Coordinates of C-alpha atoms in Angstrom, one line a residue:
M939 CA 107.7 87.0 84.8
N940 CA 105.6 89.6 83.1
K941 CA 105.9 93.3 83.6
R942 CA 102.8 93.6 85.8
A943 CA 103.8 90.9 88.2
A944 CA 107.3 92.5 88.5
G945 CA 105.6 95.8 89.3
T946 CA 103.4 94.2 91.9
A947 CA 106.4 92.4 93.5
G948 CA 108.3 95.7 93.5
G949 CA 105.4 97.5 95.1
I950 CA 105.2 95.0 97.9
A951 CA 108.9 95.0 98.3
A952 CA 108.8 98.8 98.7
A953 CA 105.7 98.8 100.9
V954 CA 107.3 96.7 103.7
P955 CA 110.2 99.0 104.6
A956 CA 107.9 102.0 104.0
A957 CA 105.4 100.5 106.5
L958 CA 108.2 99.9 109.0
F959 CA 109.4 103.5 108.7
A960 CA 105.9 104.9 109.0
A961 CA 105.1 102.7 112.0
L962 CA 108.3 103.5 113.8
A963 CA 108.3 107.2 113.1
G964 CA 104.6 107.5 113.8
T965 CA 104.9 105.6 117.1
M966 CA 107.8 107.9 118.2
L967 CA 105.9 111.0 117.1
H968 CA 102.3 110.2 118.3
G969 CA 102.9 111.1 121.9
R970 CA 103.8 114.7 121.3
D971 CA 101.3 117.2 122.5
F972 CA 100.9 120.8 123.8
L973 CA 98.5 122.5 126.2
V974 CA 95.8 124.9 125.0
A975 CA 93.8 126.3 127.9
G976 CA 94.6 123.3 130.0
V977 CA 93.6 120.8 127.3
E978 CA 96.2 118.5 125.8
V979 CA 96.1 118.7 122.0
P980 CA 97.8 115.6 120.4
W981 CA 99.5 117.2 117.5
G982 CA 102.0 114.3 117.2
A983 CA 99.3 111.8 116.4
A984 CA 97.9 114.1 113.7
A985 CA 101.4 114.5 112.3
A986 CA 102.0 110.8 112.4
L987 CA 98.8 110.2 110.4
V988 CA 99.9 112.8 107.9
L989 CA 103.2 111.0 107.5
L990 CA 101.5 107.7 107.0
G991 CA 99.2 109.2 104.4
A992 CA 102.1 110.7 102.6
V993 CA 103.9 107.4 102.5
E994 CA 100.8 105.5 101.3
L995 CA 100.1 108.1 98.6
W996 CA 103.7 107.9 97.4
L997 CA 103.4 104.1 97.1
G998 CA 100.1 104.3 95.3
A999 CA 101.3 106.9 92.8
A1000 CA 104.8 105.4 92.3
F1001 CA 103.5 101.8 91.6
R1002 CA 100.0 102.7 90.2
S1003 CA 98.4 100.0 92.3
L1004 CA 96.3 99.7 95.4
L1005 CA 98.3 96.7 96.7
P1006 CA 101.4 98.6 98.0
T1007 CA 99.1 101.1 99.8
A1008 CA 97.1 98.3 101.4
V1009 CA 100.2 96.3 102.4
C1010 CA 101.7 99.4 104.0
G1011 CA 98.5 100.2 105.9
I1012 CA 97.9 96.6 107.1
L1013 CA 101.5 96.2 108.2
C1014 CA 101.7 99.5 109.9
Y1015 CA 98.4 98.7 111.8
A1016 CA 99.7 95.3 112.8
L1017 CA 102.9 96.7 114.1
A1018 CA 101.2 99.5 116.0
G1019 CA 98.7 97.0 117.4
W1020 CA 101.5 94.7 118.5
W1021 CA 103.4 97.5 120.2
S1022 CA 100.3 98.6 122.0
A1023 CA 99.6 95.0 123.3
L1024 CA 103.0 94.4 124.9
G1025 CA 103.3 93.9 128.6
N1026 CA 103.5 96.7 131.2
G1027 CA 106.8 98.6 131.0
K1028 CA 107.4 97.4 127.4
R1029 CA 104.3 99.0 125.7
L1030 CA 105.2 101.7 123.2
I1031 CA 101.6 102.9 122.6
I1032 CA 99.5 103.5 125.7
G1033 CA 95.7 103.8 125.7
D1034 CA 95.5 107.6 126.0
L1035 CA 94.0 110.0 123.5
A1036 CA 97.1 110.2 121.4
G1037 CA 97.5 106.4 121.3
T1038 CA 93.9 105.9 120.4
V1039 CA 94.0 108.5 117.6
W1040 CA 97.2 106.9 116.2
I1041 CA 95.9 103.3 116.3
Y1042 CA 92.4 103.9 114.9
G1043 CA 93.7 106.7 112.6
I1044 CA 95.9 104.2 110.8
A1045 CA 92.8 102.3 109.6
V1046 CA 90.9 105.4 108.7
V1047 CA 93.9 107.0 106.8
T1048 CA 94.5 103.7 104.9
L1049 CA 90.9 103.4 103.8
V1050 CA 90.8 107.0 102.7
L1051 CA 94.1 106.6 100.8
L1052 CA 92.9 103.3 99.1
A1053 CA 89.9 105.2 97.8
W1054 CA 92.1 108.1 96.6
V1055 CA 94.8 105.9 95.0
R1056 CA 92.3 104.1 92.8
R1057 CA 92.6 107.2 90.6
Y1058 CA 96.2 106.2 89.7
R1059 CA 95.5 102.8 88.3
P1060 CA 96.1 102.5 84.6
A1061 CA 93.0 102.3 82.4
R1062 CA 92.1 98.8 81.3
T1063 CA 91.8 98.4 77.6

């Protein structure tokens, strides 16, 4: 196995638990909010997206590859989607503002971070 393949395998191996952490922590955090003049502000969803962005940025910088960032984002999105599609009484993410920001924000943050992490790829010679 060459060095690049080992680095890719290591990046994917690190992305899976990182995605599980980001999905679990973000899902627990996304429902937090506070009232400002009678309007609920979902600060938890924003904090969860910042957490996901930090994890994806760390993966991209540590492994100098887009693949761990993409795997983390896809797995986090799949887990959050699954948790939002469970039956009544079992659903972890409901269809309110915070849930919508969390679900669709995962895709947006992942796409933004994929564009950003491209900078860390080694130059091809």
